[in-house]
C-alpha positions as a printed Julia matrix, in Angstrom:
106×3 Matrix{Float64}:
  0.0     0.0     0.0
  3.03    2.3     0.25
  4.24    4.06   -2.88
  7.92    3.4    -3.51
  8.16    0.54   -1.0
 11.02   -1.88   -1.68
  9.76   -5.42   -1.05
 10.62   -9.0    -1.83
  7.67  -11.01   -3.16
  7.76  -14.75   -2.5
  5.63  -16.76   -4.9
  5.07  -20.14   -6.44
  4.16  -21.09   -9.96
  5.62  -20.51  -13.4
  6.23  -17.25  -15.23
  2.7   -17.18  -16.63
  0.84  -18.37  -13.52
  2.34  -16.95  -10.31
  0.67  -16.78   -6.91
  2.16  -14.43   -4.28
  2.41  -16.14   -0.89
  4.36  -13.56    1.14
  5.77  -10.04    1.07
  8.76   -8.79    3.04
  9.26   -5.06    3.31
 12.99   -4.26    3.16
 12.61   -0.95    4.95
 13.34    2.63    4.0
 16.75    2.21    2.39
 18.9     3.48    0.87
 19.66    0.31   -1.04
 22.34   -0.79   -3.43
 22.02   -3.5    -6.08
 24.91   -5.5    -7.51
 25.08   -8.24  -10.13
 28.25  -10.27  -10.41
 30.1   -13.51   -9.79
 30.78  -15.05   -6.39
 34.45  -14.77   -5.44
 34.1   -16.19   -1.93
 31.17  -17.54    0.06
 31.33  -18.05    3.82
 27.95  -19.6     4.66
 26.65  -17.88    7.78
 28.84  -14.81    7.51
 29.55  -13.19    4.18
 29.63  -13.28    0.4
 32.18  -11.53   -1.82
 31.11  -10.66   -5.36
 33.07   -9.36   -8.33
 30.79   -6.87  -10.08
 30.63   -6.03  -13.78
 33.45   -3.46  -13.43
 35.73   -6.1   -11.85
 35.59   -4.58   -8.36
 35.02   -6.95   -5.45
 32.34   -6.06   -2.93
 31.79   -7.8     0.41
 28.36   -8.31    1.97
 27.39   -9.57    5.42
 24.81  -12.35    5.5
 22.32  -12.52    8.38
 19.45  -14.79    9.28
 17.16  -12.04    7.92
 18.82  -12.18    4.49
 16.52  -13.85    1.94
 18.3   -16.22   -0.4
 16.7   -17.45   -3.61
 18.32  -20.53   -5.07
 17.3   -23.13   -7.59
 14.96  -24.83   -5.09
 13.24  -21.7    -3.75
 13.67  -19.13   -1.0
 15.49  -19.73    2.29
 16.8   -17.63    5.15
 20.33  -16.29    4.79
 21.98  -18.95    6.94
 20.6   -21.75    4.75
 21.48  -20.11    1.42
 24.29  -21.77   -0.55
 26.48  -20.37   -3.32
 29.7   -21.51   -4.97
 32.64  -19.63   -6.41
 31.76  -18.5    -9.93
 27.97  -18.51   -9.41
 26.27  -15.43  -10.87
 24.17  -13.59   -8.3
 22.15  -10.44   -7.83
 22.29   -8.83   -4.41
 20.15   -6.07   -2.91
 21.83   -4.64    0.18
 21.62   -1.89    2.75
 24.6     0.14    3.88
 25.42    1.34    7.37
 28.55    2.3     9.3
 29.67   -1.34    9.51
 29.43   -1.97    5.74
 27.02   -3.67    3.35
 24.41   -6.18    4.54
 22.74   -8.45    1.98
 18.95   -8.26    2.24
 18.23  -10.41   -0.81
 20.56  -12.73   -2.77
 19.39  -14.47   -5.94
 21.25  -17.11   -7.92
 20.91  -16.27  -11.59
């Protein structure tokens, strides 16, 4: 109901027949979005991604991070990625760095 809200929509179904089952509001932002290849993945802690310019960015992973893999959505501590996987990350930034809010295997 809020204009400009940044949310993650969890759904099931195919591209032509989707049913939304949950929404998660990511908050007020500001947000950053990065697409790149995984350089290093440390399960319950962090993910390092080389972006399209070749720069490496590090993101914290928390239990509140939503991970979308090939088998669906999971919380951040259950998400799995391997070196070389292509991902898209939406993150928030604070004084301690970047925190992944949403990570999607592409």
